[in-house]
Structures are given as C-alpha cells and as structure tokens.
Amino acid sequence: MNLYYAPDIAKTPFLPEEESLHCVKVLRQKAGDIIHLIDGVGGLYEARIVIPHQKRTEVEILNVTENYGKRNFKLHMAVAPTKNIDRFEWFLEKATEIGVDTFTPLNCRYSERRIVKPERMEKIVLSAAKQSLKAYLPVINPMIDFNQFIENVTETNRYIAHCYDMDKAYLIDVCAPKSDVILLVGPEGDFSKEEVQMALNNEFQSVSLGDARLRTETAGVVGCHLVTIANHK
Amino acid sequence: MNLYYAPDIAKTPFLPEEESLHCVKVLRQKAGDIIHLIDGVGGLYEARIVIPHQKRTEVEILNVTENYGKRNFKLHMAVAPTKNIDRFEWFLEKATEIGVDTFTPLNCRYSERRIVKPERMEKIVLSAAKQSLKAYLPVINPMIDFNQFIENVTETNRYIAHCYDMDKAYLIDVCAPKSDVILLVGPEGDFSKEEVQMALNNEFQSVSLGDARLRTETAGVVGCHLVTIANHK
C-alpha cells in the first residue's frame, strides 16, 4: 500500500511537491491509480490519481477516515540525543512505529550532543509514520535545556527514568492508563542528581524500565513500549 | 566499568588474545588494575591484572558471582533476517540488551535475505552483552530453513507472530511466565500461509505484538520485550 503525506489534503486535492515527485517518478504511479494519504492529524484518505504531475499531482478523494488509529492517551517522550546520532535517529524511528505523540530533544548537564537537525528528525519520523501507517504525525519540538523544559511541563503523569539508586517503581506498574504521559530519558552519562531532583520537585516520579542495563536509545524505545502496554490493560 | 569476555577464565587466568589486545592497547590498562570478566555462561568475575600482555594478559581472580542475572525463563527468538542487514543487526543488539538466550536466523519462503555471517552476528551480540552487563551470552544458531526448523522445536511455549487475519491473542496476555518460550518473527513479506499452518500444526499459537504495524526488526524487539514483561508479573 503506497501512503503519501498531504497535510493540506482536506483543503486542496493535490500532493505536495516532494510527495508528487515520489509518487510519479519513483513509484511510477499513473492516472486512475488508487493511493492512500495521511494528513498527519488523524485523517486517512483513499484517493484516485487524476493528473499525475511531478510537482503537483491532483487526486480525487474517494473515502476519508477521521481519527484513524486514535489512542486514548498521549505520550510525550523527552529524550537526550545520543553522541552517535544514528542511535537517536533509530530511537525516533522505532518509537514512532510503536506510537509517540510528541518528541522533545533534551539538552542535559551530561549531554554528549547539544545540537540536532530538526529537518532530519522530521524526515525520519515522517518516513516511519508512513511505513507504520500512522495518520497522526508525531510533533517534534526544538531542542531545549533541561532546566527550562522541566518547569513548563503540562502532562499530568510525569515519569523520569534514571540509574540512581533510589526508590523507583517499574514504569508499567505505575503508568496511569488513558491519560497523558511524559517520560524523560537522559543521556549516556544519565541525568545529573540536580536534574533528577528538579524533576521530583516538579511532580515527576522516578521509574525503572526493567532490570536490564539499557543504552539511552534502547531505554527510549522500551519506555515508550511500556507506556503503550500499560494502556492496553 | 571495563568488562571483558573470557570463556575459559574458570580454567585458566588469562584473557583471550582479542580481549588482551583491547585491554592493553585500546584501554591501556596496567598491572594492578581491577577489571571485570564474563564467561558467557553466567559467571561474573572481578579480577586484578597481574601481567598486561597484548596476546595473553594474566589476571588474578578476586571474586566470582555465579549465575549473574539468571532469569527464571529462557527466550528463543527465531527471526527471518531483513534485506537490509543493519536492521537485523540492530535487532540482535537491542534484543541482547533486553534479554535473549538463543537466536536462530530463519530462512523463510518470502525471506529477502538467505545468508548471514555468523562471526558478524557473534561480534554484535558479544558487544551488546558486554555493554549491558550480561554474564550469559546468547547462543546464535546457524541459519536454517523454516520447514526443517519448525519440526525440531523443543520449547514448551511456542508463539508465532504474523499479520494474517486470524484468531490471535496479544502475546503479553498469553505468554506463560517462568517457562521456556520461543517466538517466531517472519520476513518483510511475512510468513507464507503454509508456514503459519505448519507452525500451528507443531503446537505454535498465533500471537499479536500489539496494534501498531511494525517492521520485522521492530517486531523482534517488541516481541522480546513483551516476553520479558510477561515474566515480570
């Protein structure tokens, strides 16, 4: 099934330039072909190609499914990008496949990477969303300093995964279902003790992601999966 | 913490050549340094370097922990390698971090890769095991044809994850805890209907890994994580 991203499809029956090129040049689709589109905000469209064009392919909408794959909770993953960017990008791809609503790259005390390319992140997330048939495209926030971020959190259920030896519950045992969740995952060198304390002061709960010692990017995927399962109960 | 792999350490107090070189040349460790070793079968050793040597570093064992991180179940992941080998290697790394006892690369009807390099797989798994402090090194079986493999399964709890529309339970809901498990994950094009039927005929149960549409390698990691969580209950 060929899926295209057309954020304005509800307003205008055309594929954006990049998607038009991919559709016509790469996938060689022709007039009359049936394709599927996502608008990134829950809409899944079935459409027929009317005029294939490398820059502006016109389609006819045949069918619309609103709120496709809508979940009864929202998950915000705030994660410190890894020194090796491939590992962070891998996290973005896998977490998008499993299901995330918002990504925020965190700049922490011990971060080994303090710069990320938003365009690159968006490209990876869009590709993963299309591949895994997600009609909702995850929102990617700009990188932000931990201290500034922690005081402006809006989610009700707040969890921070860290390796310090303190009272921690296994995320799946405490994660509140059917309610918005934010999970913080630190850099290779973990959050600083001060950062953990700041989170606790801002109504975050310390959680464990299991017994295994995980890399940052693996912890991100495992954490995202634990929240998904907690909502399945 | 510097961890080395020394399969024969219980018999002889020396690091193997490759680990000796890494220890002395790369990490520049000296006589008197305290290091840790795993034997791959559950032993975690604390040792002191007596004679650093590029080919044969001698150590003095200070402390031994047997059955380090031993779990009350064994997990066998039999997965069809992906066309893009990076994705399969990523699965090996992440599944090892989360916890797997045996890997078997499957050659299926619709497999897009029918050859893997055992040495390469072993290198990745060893590196991930050391990084995540696993004293038990996962066993890697040679690639095998699905038909031949399916009739010689020994595990009691047998699950096959596929995308066909048939009665399927969510793995975490049916996975028997504290008991050996085998989970089959197919190639990009899924198992063939005949392969699924063969599995069912051999006492396998069809399972779902959740609502999301996952790539083969993501399904492998998610499946491995679901079995781990089922054993946490």
Tab-separated table of C-alpha atoms in Angstrom:
chain	number	residue	atom	x	y	z
A	1	MET	CA	0.000	0.000	0.000
A	2	ASN	CA	1.508	3.330	-1.083
A	3	LEU	CA	0.989	6.009	1.527
A	4	TYR	CA	1.632	9.707	0.986
A	5	TYR	CA	1.736	12.657	3.329
A	6	ALA	CA	-0.538	15.511	2.307
A	7	PRO	CA	-1.111	17.896	5.245
A	8	ASP	CA	-3.435	20.166	3.238
A	9	ILE	CA	-5.434	17.439	1.531
A	10	ALA	CA	-8.626	18.417	3.374
A	11	LYS	CA	-8.416	21.847	1.745
A	12	THR	CA	-6.880	21.124	-1.639
A	13	PRO	CA	-6.784	17.846	-3.660
A	14	PHE	CA	-3.075	17.908	-4.520
A	15	LEU	CA	0.020	16.079	-3.280
A	16	PRO	CA	2.857	18.340	-2.055
A	17	GLU	CA	5.830	18.674	-4.424
A	18	GLU	CA	8.092	16.123	-2.733
A	19	GLU	CA	5.321	13.539	-2.496
A	20	SER	CA	4.224	14.216	-6.068
A	21	LEU	CA	7.743	13.540	-7.301
A	22	HIS	CA	7.987	10.354	-5.235
A	23	CYS	CA	4.589	9.226	-6.497
A	24	VAL	CA	5.165	9.905	-10.181
A	25	LYS	CA	8.927	9.471	-10.640
A	26	VAL	CA	9.907	6.866	-8.052
A	27	LEU	CA	6.767	4.749	-7.711
A	28	ARG	CA	5.666	5.457	-11.286
A	29	GLN	CA	2.013	5.818	-10.363
A	30	LYS	CA	-0.439	6.645	-13.136
A	31	ALA	CA	-3.790	8.360	-13.585
A	32	GLY	CA	-6.505	6.144	-12.157
A	33	ASP	CA	-4.226	4.503	-9.570
A	34	ILE	CA	-5.687	4.260	-6.091
A	35	ILE	CA	-3.407	5.658	-3.360
A	36	HIS	CA	-3.699	6.444	0.334
A	37	LEU	CA	-2.863	9.717	2.063
A	38	ILE	CA	-2.394	10.808	5.653
A	39	ASP	CA	-2.832	14.421	6.746
A	40	GLY	CA	-0.758	13.964	9.896
A	41	VAL	CA	-3.626	14.913	12.193
A	42	GLY	CA	-5.602	11.672	12.144
A	43	GLY	CA	-7.072	11.680	8.665
A	44	LEU	CA	-6.544	8.662	6.395
A	45	TYR	CA	-7.688	9.241	2.834
A	46	GLU	CA	-8.287	6.866	-0.045
A	47	ALA	CA	-7.837	8.703	-3.316
A	48	ARG	CA	-7.572	8.185	-7.073
A	49	ILE	CA	-4.869	9.904	-9.088
A	50	VAL	CA	-6.499	12.281	-11.596
A	51	ILE	CA	-3.493	14.130	-13.025
A	52	PRO	CA	-0.045	12.677	-12.205
A	53	HIS	CA	2.459	15.554	-12.060
A	54	GLN	CA	5.994	15.679	-10.670
A	55	LYS	CA	5.277	18.844	-8.716
A	56	ARG	CA	1.531	18.874	-8.242
A	57	THR	CA	-0.284	15.564	-8.580
A	58	GLU	CA	-4.040	16.013	-8.492
A	59	VAL	CA	-6.169	13.404	-6.763
A	60	GLU	CA	-9.849	12.700	-6.243
A	61	ILE	CA	-10.790	11.788	-2.675
A	62	LEU	CA	-12.822	8.588	-2.596
A	63	ASN	CA	-13.004	7.955	1.104
A	64	VAL	CA	-11.978	9.602	4.375
A	65	THR	CA	-11.386	8.001	7.790
A	66	GLU	CA	-11.052	10.568	10.580
A	67	ASN	CA	-9.120	9.907	13.805
A	68	TYR	CA	-7.503	6.846	12.246
A	69	GLY	CA	-5.651	4.906	14.979
A	70	LYS	CA	-6.536	7.486	17.628
A	71	ARG	CA	-5.408	6.332	21.069
A	72	ASN	CA	-6.963	7.147	24.436
A	73	PHE	CA	-3.735	8.680	25.740
A	74	LYS	CA	-0.922	10.895	24.506
A	75	LEU	CA	2.743	10.073	25.005
A	76	HIS	CA	5.444	12.737	25.146
A	77	MET	CA	8.995	11.370	25.003
A	78	ALA	CA	11.614	13.891	26.155
A	79	VAL	CA	14.988	12.294	25.481
A	80	ALA	CA	18.605	13.454	25.445
A	81	PRO	CA	20.018	12.801	21.932
A	82	THR	CA	22.931	10.347	21.866
A	83	LYS	CA	26.513	11.219	20.917
A	84	ASN	CA	26.141	8.871	17.940
A	85	ILE	CA	23.220	10.446	16.067
A	86	ASP	CA	22.336	7.142	14.333
A	87	ARG	CA	21.259	5.768	17.689
A	88	PHE	CA	18.973	8.722	18.394
A	89	GLU	CA	17.503	8.560	14.889
A	90	TRP	CA	16.926	4.872	15.377
A	91	PHE	CA	15.024	5.687	18.576
A	92	LEU	CA	12.894	8.230	16.690
A	93	GLU	CA	12.033	5.664	14.021
A	94	LYS	CA	11.188	2.835	16.395
A	95	ALA	CA	9.278	4.969	18.898
A	96	THR	CA	7.226	6.396	16.015
A	97	GLU	CA	6.403	2.861	14.837
A	98	ILE	CA	5.314	1.843	18.351
A	99	GLY	CA	3.482	5.129	18.919
A	100	VAL	CA	4.528	8.546	20.227
A	101	ASP	CA	2.695	11.882	20.037
A	102	THR	CA	5.472	14.326	20.887
A	103	PHE	CA	9.269	14.226	20.867
A	104	THR	CA	11.416	16.756	22.700
A	105	PRO	CA	15.220	16.526	22.459
A	106	LEU	CA	16.655	17.474	25.863
A	107	ASN	CA	19.908	19.297	26.460
A	108	CYS	CA	21.094	17.963	29.818
A	109	ARG	CA	24.038	18.607	32.111
A	110	TYR	CA	25.848	15.496	30.856
A	111	SER	CA	24.555	15.541	27.262
A	112	GLU	CA	27.133	14.388	24.719
A	113	ARG	CA	25.173	16.001	21.878
A	114	ARG	CA	23.794	19.515	22.157
A	115	ILE	CA	22.684	20.073	18.559
A	116	VAL	CA	20.196	18.157	16.386
A	117	LYS	CA	18.864	18.895	12.903
A	118	PRO	CA	15.061	19.340	13.081
A	119	GLU	CA	14.615	18.726	9.326
A	120	ARG	CA	16.441	15.427	9.630
A	121	MET	CA	14.329	14.382	12.628
A	122	GLU	CA	11.132	15.296	10.789
A	123	LYS	CA	12.175	13.285	7.748
A	124	ILE	CA	12.843	10.159	9.824
A	125	VAL	CA	9.621	10.461	11.816
A	126	LEU	CA	7.522	11.064	8.694
A	127	SER	CA	9.057	8.073	6.960
A	128	ALA	CA	8.413	5.854	9.988
A	129	ALA	CA	4.855	7.167	10.355
A	130	LYS	CA	4.104	6.382	6.707
A	131	GLN	CA	5.756	2.965	6.933
A	132	SER	CA	3.739	2.050	10.028
A	133	LEU	CA	0.523	3.616	8.750
A	134	LYS	CA	0.178	6.351	11.353
A	135	ALA	CA	-2.352	9.023	10.433
A	136	TYR	CA	-1.133	11.134	13.361
A	137	LEU	CA	2.328	12.549	12.786
A	138	PRO	CA	4.354	12.987	15.990
A	139	VAL	CA	5.156	16.592	16.863
A	140	ILE	CA	8.886	17.325	17.155
A	141	ASN	CA	9.812	20.165	19.491
A	142	PRO	CA	13.069	22.116	19.210
A	143	MET	CA	15.905	21.022	21.481
A	144	ILE	CA	15.596	22.677	24.878
A	145	ASP	CA	17.675	22.949	28.074
A	146	PHE	CA	16.501	20.548	30.761
A	147	ASN	CA	16.147	23.294	33.386
A	148	GLN	CA	13.960	25.398	31.139
A	149	PHE	CA	11.886	22.416	29.983
A	150	ILE	CA	11.177	20.848	33.364
A	151	GLU	CA	9.312	23.835	34.722
A	152	ASN	CA	6.899	24.067	31.796
A	153	VAL	CA	5.613	20.505	31.581
A	154	THR	CA	1.851	20.224	31.033
A	155	GLU	CA	1.229	16.454	31.175
A	156	THR	CA	-0.492	15.041	34.247
A	157	ASN	CA	1.514	11.822	34.538
A	158	ARG	CA	5.223	12.562	34.772
A	159	TYR	CA	7.956	9.954	34.891
A	160	ILE	CA	11.730	10.189	34.821
A	161	ALA	CA	13.913	7.137	34.081
A	162	HIS	CA	17.375	7.333	35.638
A	163	CYS	CA	20.005	4.984	37.053
A	164	TYR	CA	20.450	6.455	40.539
A	165	ASP	CA	19.872	4.104	43.412
A	166	MET	CA	16.663	5.481	44.848
A	167	ASP	CA	13.053	4.367	45.316
A	168	LYS	CA	11.764	3.542	41.825
A	169	ALA	CA	8.667	1.761	40.555
A	170	TYR	CA	8.618	-0.285	37.341
A	171	LEU	CA	7.005	2.055	34.800
A	172	ILE	CA	4.398	-0.468	33.630
A	173	ASP	CA	3.195	-0.897	37.230
A	174	VAL	CA	2.600	2.791	37.879
A	175	CYS	CA	1.881	4.306	34.458
A	176	ALA	CA	-1.638	5.756	34.576
A	177	PRO	CA	-3.683	4.463	31.615
A	178	LYS	CA	-5.971	6.550	29.399
A	179	SER	CA	-4.228	9.732	30.427
A	180	ASP	CA	-1.422	11.888	29.026
A	181	VAL	CA	2.067	10.761	29.905
A	182	ILE	CA	5.518	12.309	29.686
A	183	LEU	CA	8.647	10.193	30.095
A	184	LEU	CA	12.151	11.613	30.447
A	185	VAL	CA	15.203	9.600	29.357
A	186	GLY	CA	18.681	11.005	29.979
A	187	PRO	CA	21.976	10.953	28.073
A	188	GLU	CA	24.682	8.250	28.149
A	189	GLY	CA	26.005	9.769	31.382
A	190	ASP	CA	22.495	9.887	32.891
A	191	PHE	CA	20.740	12.935	34.303
A	192	SER	CA	22.654	14.839	36.971
A	193	LYS	CA	21.441	14.395	40.547
A	194	GLU	CA	20.307	18.028	40.437
A	195	GLU	CA	18.244	17.364	37.286
A	196	VAL	CA	16.573	14.356	38.916
A	197	GLN	CA	15.807	16.469	41.984
A	198	MET	CA	14.365	19.248	39.812
A	199	ALA	CA	12.093	16.691	38.140
A	200	LEU	CA	10.944	15.331	41.510
A	201	ASN	CA	10.254	18.899	42.644
A	202	ASN	CA	8.079	19.290	39.544
A	203	GLU	CA	5.856	16.307	40.329
A	204	PHE	CA	7.820	13.719	38.370
A	205	GLN	CA	8.086	10.161	39.664
A	206	SER	CA	11.307	8.132	39.388
A	207	VAL	CA	10.739	4.939	37.395
A	208	SER	CA	12.656	1.845	36.379
A	209	LEU	CA	12.405	0.460	32.828
A	210	GLY	CA	13.243	-3.063	33.987
A	211	ASP	CA	16.242	-4.993	35.243
A	212	ALA	CA	18.377	-4.778	32.134
A	213	ARG	CA	21.070	-2.143	31.719
A	214	LEU	CA	19.976	-0.328	28.567
A	215	ARG	CA	21.577	2.200	26.256
A	216	THR	CA	19.858	5.582	26.071
A	217	GLU	CA	18.133	4.838	22.751
A	218	THR	CA	17.035	1.392	23.911
A	219	ALA	CA	15.667	2.891	27.129
A	220	GLY	CA	13.662	5.320	24.991
A	221	VAL	CA	12.079	2.551	22.932
A	222	VAL	CA	11.488	0.291	25.936
A	223	GLY	CA	9.921	3.173	27.896
A	224	CYS	CA	7.649	4.086	25.001
A	225	HIS	CA	6.598	0.429	24.679
A	226	LEU	CA	5.908	0.120	28.439
A	227	VAL	CA	3.531	3.109	28.307
A	228	THR	CA	1.774	1.563	25.294
A	229	ILE	CA	1.305	-1.739	27.134
A	230	ALA	CA	0.125	-0.001	30.326
A	231	ASN	CA	-2.659	1.484	28.194
A	232	HIS	CA	-3.593	-1.907	26.803
A	233	LYS	CA	-4.595	-3.265	30.229
B	1	MET	CA	33.322	-0.428	34.282
B	2	ASN	CA	35.508	-2.311	31.789
B	3	LEU	CA	34.090	-5.729	31.021
B	4	TYR	CA	35.934	-8.459	29.139
B	5	TYR	CA	34.828	-11.794	27.724
B	6	ALA	CA	36.915	-14.735	28.892
B	7	PRO	CA	35.079	-18.018	28.240
B	8	ASP	CA	37.866	-20.135	29.785
B	9	ILE	CA	38.532	-17.962	32.814
B	10	ALA	CA	37.306	-20.653	35.222
B	11	LYS	CA	40.070	-22.931	33.934
B	12	THR	CA	42.893	-20.534	33.133
B	13	PRO	CA	43.562	-16.982	34.448
B	14	PHE	CA	44.244	-15.335	31.092
B	15	LEU	CA	42.291	-13.035	28.767
B	16	PRO	CA	41.887	-14.334	25.192
B	17	GLU	CA	44.086	-12.670	22.566
B	18	GLU	CA	41.488	-10.231	21.222
B	19	GLU	CA	40.429	-9.138	24.700
B	20	SER	CA	44.042	-8.879	25.836
B	21	LEU	CA	44.803	-6.537	22.947
B	22	HIS	CA	41.716	-4.442	23.677
B	23	CYS	CA	42.597	-4.313	27.367
B	24	VAL	CA	46.252	-3.383	26.954
B	25	LYS	CA	46.368	-1.435	23.683
B	26	VAL	CA	42.975	0.257	23.463
B	27	LEU	CA	42.007	0.764	27.089
B	28	ARG	CA	45.645	0.985	28.230
B	29	GLN	CA	45.062	-0.998	31.382
B	30	LYS	CA	48.037	-1.658	33.651
B	31	ALA	CA	49.208	-4.234	36.174
B	32	GLY	CA	47.171	-3.845	39.346
B	33	ASP	CA	44.084	-2.500	37.566
B	34	ILE	CA	40.799	-4.059	38.650
B	35	ILE	CA	38.686	-5.354	35.749
B	36	HIS	CA	35.550	-7.453	35.337
B	37	LEU	CA	35.107	-10.549	33.189
B	38	ILE	CA	32.154	-12.579	31.971
B	39	ASP	CA	32.483	-16.225	30.952
B	40	GLY	CA	29.299	-16.183	28.874
B	41	VAL	CA	27.626	-18.882	30.947
B	42	GLY	CA	26.565	-16.845	33.957
B	43	GLY	CA	29.868	-16.141	35.676
B	44	LEU	CA	30.824	-12.555	36.519
B	45	TYR	CA	34.416	-12.234	37.748
B	46	GLU	CA	36.227	-9.403	39.460
B	47	ALA	CA	39.942	-9.644	38.723
B	48	ARG	CA	43.225	-7.787	39.051
B	49	ILE	CA	45.630	-7.532	36.140
B	50	VAL	CA	48.898	-9.302	37.062
B	51	ILE	CA	50.770	-9.245	33.733
B	52	PRO	CA	49.339	-6.998	30.978
B	53	HIS	CA	50.163	-8.575	27.617
B	54	GLN	CA	48.798	-7.847	24.131
B	55	LYS	CA	48.149	-11.511	23.456
B	56	ARG	CA	47.855	-13.110	26.852
B	57	THR	CA	47.036	-10.842	29.774
B	58	GLU	CA	47.262	-12.668	33.077
B	59	VAL	CA	44.802	-11.848	35.822
B	60	GLU	CA	44.211	-12.814	39.434
B	61	ILE	CA	40.590	-13.628	40.260
B	62	LEU	CA	39.417	-11.681	43.291
B	63	ASN	CA	35.747	-12.523	43.318
B	64	VAL	CA	33.268	-14.689	41.413
B	65	THR	CA	29.499	-14.316	41.088
B	66	GLU	CA	27.842	-17.381	39.561
B	67	ASN	CA	24.516	-17.227	37.680
B	68	TYR	CA	24.756	-13.444	37.462
B	69	GLY	CA	21.449	-12.061	36.154
B	70	LYS	CA	19.979	-15.559	35.769
B	71	ARG	CA	16.321	-15.390	34.759
B	72	ASN	CA	13.557	-17.881	35.563
B	73	PHE	CA	12.788	-18.443	31.871
B	74	LYS	CA	14.639	-18.831	28.585
B	75	LEU	CA	13.736	-16.935	25.434
B	76	HIS	CA	14.497	-18.244	21.954
B	77	MET	CA	13.970	-15.686	19.170
B	78	ALA	CA	13.741	-17.269	15.710
B	79	VAL	CA	13.641	-14.390	13.246
B	80	ALA	CA	13.963	-14.009	9.479
B	81	PRO	CA	16.916	-11.658	8.789
B	82	THR	CA	15.956	-8.440	6.994
B	83	LYS	CA	17.022	-7.496	3.478
B	84	ASN	CA	18.920	-4.562	4.994
B	85	ILE	CA	21.343	-6.336	7.324
B	86	ASP	CA	21.752	-3.227	9.517
B	87	ARG	CA	18.165	-3.678	10.657
B	88	PHE	CA	18.707	-7.308	11.619
B	89	GLU	CA	21.956	-6.461	13.412
B	90	TRP	CA	20.140	-3.696	15.238
B	91	PHE	CA	17.561	-6.258	16.353
B	92	LEU	CA	20.350	-8.550	17.609
B	93	GLU	CA	21.888	-5.723	19.623
B	94	LYS	CA	18.665	-4.475	21.177
B	95	ALA	CA	17.219	-7.921	21.901
B	96	THR	CA	20.505	-8.863	23.593
B	97	GLU	CA	20.306	-5.740	25.759
B	98	ILE	CA	16.715	-6.547	26.767
B	99	GLY	CA	17.482	-10.249	27.209
B	100	VAL	CA	17.505	-13.241	24.857
B	101	ASP	CA	19.015	-16.706	25.358
B	102	THR	CA	19.026	-18.056	21.811
B	103	PHE	CA	18.851	-16.535	18.334
B	104	THR	CA	18.017	-18.545	15.224
B	105	PRO	CA	18.014	-16.821	11.812
B	106	LEU	CA	15.164	-18.318	9.784
B	107	ASN	CA	15.159	-18.875	6.038
B	108	CYS	CA	11.505	-18.489	5.074
B	109	ARG	CA	9.502	-18.752	1.875
B	110	TYR	CA	9.426	-14.961	1.459
B	111	SER	CA	12.826	-14.202	3.019
B	112	GLU	CA	14.661	-11.353	1.341
B	113	ARG	CA	17.976	-12.443	2.867
B	114	ARG	CA	19.076	-16.050	2.841
B	115	ILE	CA	22.678	-15.628	4.048
B	116	VAL	CA	24.063	-14.158	7.281
B	117	LYS	CA	27.608	-14.023	8.634
B	118	PRO	CA	27.771	-15.919	11.965
B	119	GLU	CA	31.036	-14.197	13.014
B	120	ARG	CA	29.453	-10.807	12.478
B	121	MET	CA	26.347	-11.780	14.477
B	122	GLU	CA	28.530	-13.120	17.294
B	123	LYS	CA	30.550	-9.911	17.389
B	124	ILE	CA	27.433	-7.737	17.695
B	125	VAL	CA	25.816	-9.930	20.343
B	126	LEU	CA	29.024	-10.124	22.402
B	127	SER	CA	29.464	-6.369	22.250
B	128	ALA	CA	25.843	-5.795	23.328
B	129	ALA	CA	26.136	-8.394	26.102
B	130	LYS	CA	29.262	-6.712	27.470
B	131	GLN	CA	27.729	-3.255	27.177
B	132	SER	CA	24.591	-4.323	29.037
B	133	LEU	CA	26.494	-6.423	31.575
B	134	LYS	CA	25.097	-9.831	30.636
B	135	ALA	CA	27.052	-12.729	32.098
B	136	TYR	CA	25.061	-15.104	29.893
B	137	LEU	CA	25.996	-14.813	26.229
B	138	PRO	CA	23.099	-15.568	23.849
B	139	VAL	CA	23.611	-18.662	21.700
B	140	ILE	CA	23.459	-17.982	17.955
B	141	ASN	CA	22.336	-20.897	15.817
B	142	PRO	CA	23.191	-21.242	12.126
B	143	MET	CA	20.565	-20.049	9.651
B	144	ILE	CA	18.053	-22.810	8.969
B	145	ASP	CA	15.125	-23.413	6.619
B	146	PHE	CA	11.773	-22.775	8.282
B	147	ASN	CA	10.390	-26.193	7.323
B	148	GLN	CA	13.341	-28.003	8.831
B	149	PHE	CA	13.362	-25.823	11.960
B	150	ILE	CA	9.685	-25.971	12.818
B	151	GLU	CA	9.619	-29.716	13.319
B	152	ASN	CA	12.515	-29.755	15.771
B	153	VAL	CA	11.428	-27.127	18.290
B	154	THR	CA	11.976	-28.111	21.924
B	155	GLU	CA	10.463	-25.170	23.852
B	156	THR	CA	7.156	-25.736	25.621
B	157	ASN	CA	5.609	-22.345	24.921
B	158	ARG	CA	5.515	-21.653	21.191
B	159	TYR	CA	4.325	-18.440	19.599
B	160	ILE	CA	4.325	-17.187	16.039
B	161	ALA	CA	3.773	-13.505	15.201
B	162	HIS	CA	2.282	-12.933	11.762
B	163	CYS	CA	-0.004	-10.455	10.020
B	164	TYR	CA	-2.708	-12.796	8.714
B	165	ASP	CA	-6.222	-12.044	9.795
B	166	MET	CA	-6.912	-14.953	12.116
B	167	ASP	CA	-7.628	-15.510	15.797
B	168	LYS	CA	-4.648	-14.034	17.651
B	169	ALA	CA	-4.020	-13.227	21.315
B	170	TYR	CA	-1.809	-10.334	22.444
B	171	LEU	CA	1.486	-12.031	23.356
B	172	ILE	CA	1.723	-10.436	26.803
B	173	ASP	CA	-1.717	-11.818	27.692
B	174	VAL	CA	-0.913	-15.434	26.834
B	175	CYS	CA	2.844	-15.754	27.329
B	176	ALA	CA	3.427	-18.368	30.053
B	177	PRO	CA	5.761	-16.934	32.743
B	178	LYS	CA	8.704	-18.778	34.327
B	179	SER	CA	8.862	-21.226	31.440
B	180	ASP	CA	10.857	-21.508	28.198
B	181	VAL	CA	9.484	-19.543	25.276
B	182	ILE	CA	10.120	-19.497	21.550
B	183	LEU	CA	8.821	-16.650	19.385
B	184	LEU	CA	8.901	-16.666	15.588
B	185	VAL	CA	9.028	-13.417	13.612
B	186	GLY	CA	8.847	-13.517	9.823
B	187	PRO	CA	10.465	-11.564	6.997
B	188	GLU	CA	9.271	-8.263	5.466
B	189	GLY	CA	6.787	-10.226	3.346
B	190	ASP	CA	5.581	-12.184	6.401
B	191	PHE	CA	5.487	-15.957	6.747
B	192	SER	CA	3.649	-17.822	3.999
B	193	LYS	CA	0.215	-19.197	4.900
B	194	GLU	CA	1.726	-22.678	4.641
B	195	GLU	CA	4.466	-21.757	7.125
B	196	VAL	CA	1.912	-20.402	9.597
B	197	GLN	CA	-0.113	-23.600	9.204
B	198	MET	CA	2.983	-25.720	9.762
B	199	ALA	CA	3.675	-23.802	12.975
B	200	LEU	CA	0.097	-24.288	14.166
B	201	ASN	CA	0.410	-27.988	13.387
B	202	ASN	CA	3.511	-28.019	15.593
B	203	GLU	CA	1.745	-26.609	18.636
B	204	PHE	CA	2.523	-22.955	17.985
B	205	GLN	CA	-0.030	-20.281	18.893
B	206	SER	CA	-0.655	-17.241	16.679
B	207	VAL	CA	0.021	-14.025	18.566
B	208	SER	CA	-0.257	-10.291	18.044
B	209	LEU	CA	2.509	-7.934	19.150
B	210	GLY	CA	0.085	-5.031	19.533
B	211	ASP	CA	-1.944	-2.716	17.314
B	212	ALA	CA	0.952	-0.970	15.589
B	213	ARG	CA	2.215	-2.081	12.183
B	214	LEU	CA	5.857	-2.896	12.892
B	215	ARG	CA	8.879	-3.599	10.748
B	216	THR	CA	10.397	-7.074	11.124
B	217	GLU	CA	13.250	-5.888	13.343
B	218	THR	CA	10.930	-3.771	15.490
B	219	ALA	CA	8.569	-6.725	15.860
B	220	GLY	CA	11.535	-8.775	17.067
B	221	VAL	CA	12.470	-6.261	19.750
B	222	VAL	CA	8.859	-5.639	20.795
B	223	GLY	CA	8.188	-9.394	20.997
B	224	CYS	CA	11.294	-9.980	23.076
B	225	HIS	CA	10.275	-7.149	25.410
B	226	LEU	CA	6.706	-8.491	25.753
B	227	VAL	CA	8.032	-11.883	26.888
B	228	THR	CA	10.316	-10.134	29.397
B	229	ILE	CA	7.395	-8.160	30.830
B	230	ALA	CA	5.136	-11.242	30.952
B	231	ASN	CA	7.781	-12.776	33.213
B	232	HIS	CA	7.840	-9.736	35.474
B	233	LYS	CA	4.189	-10.155	36.505
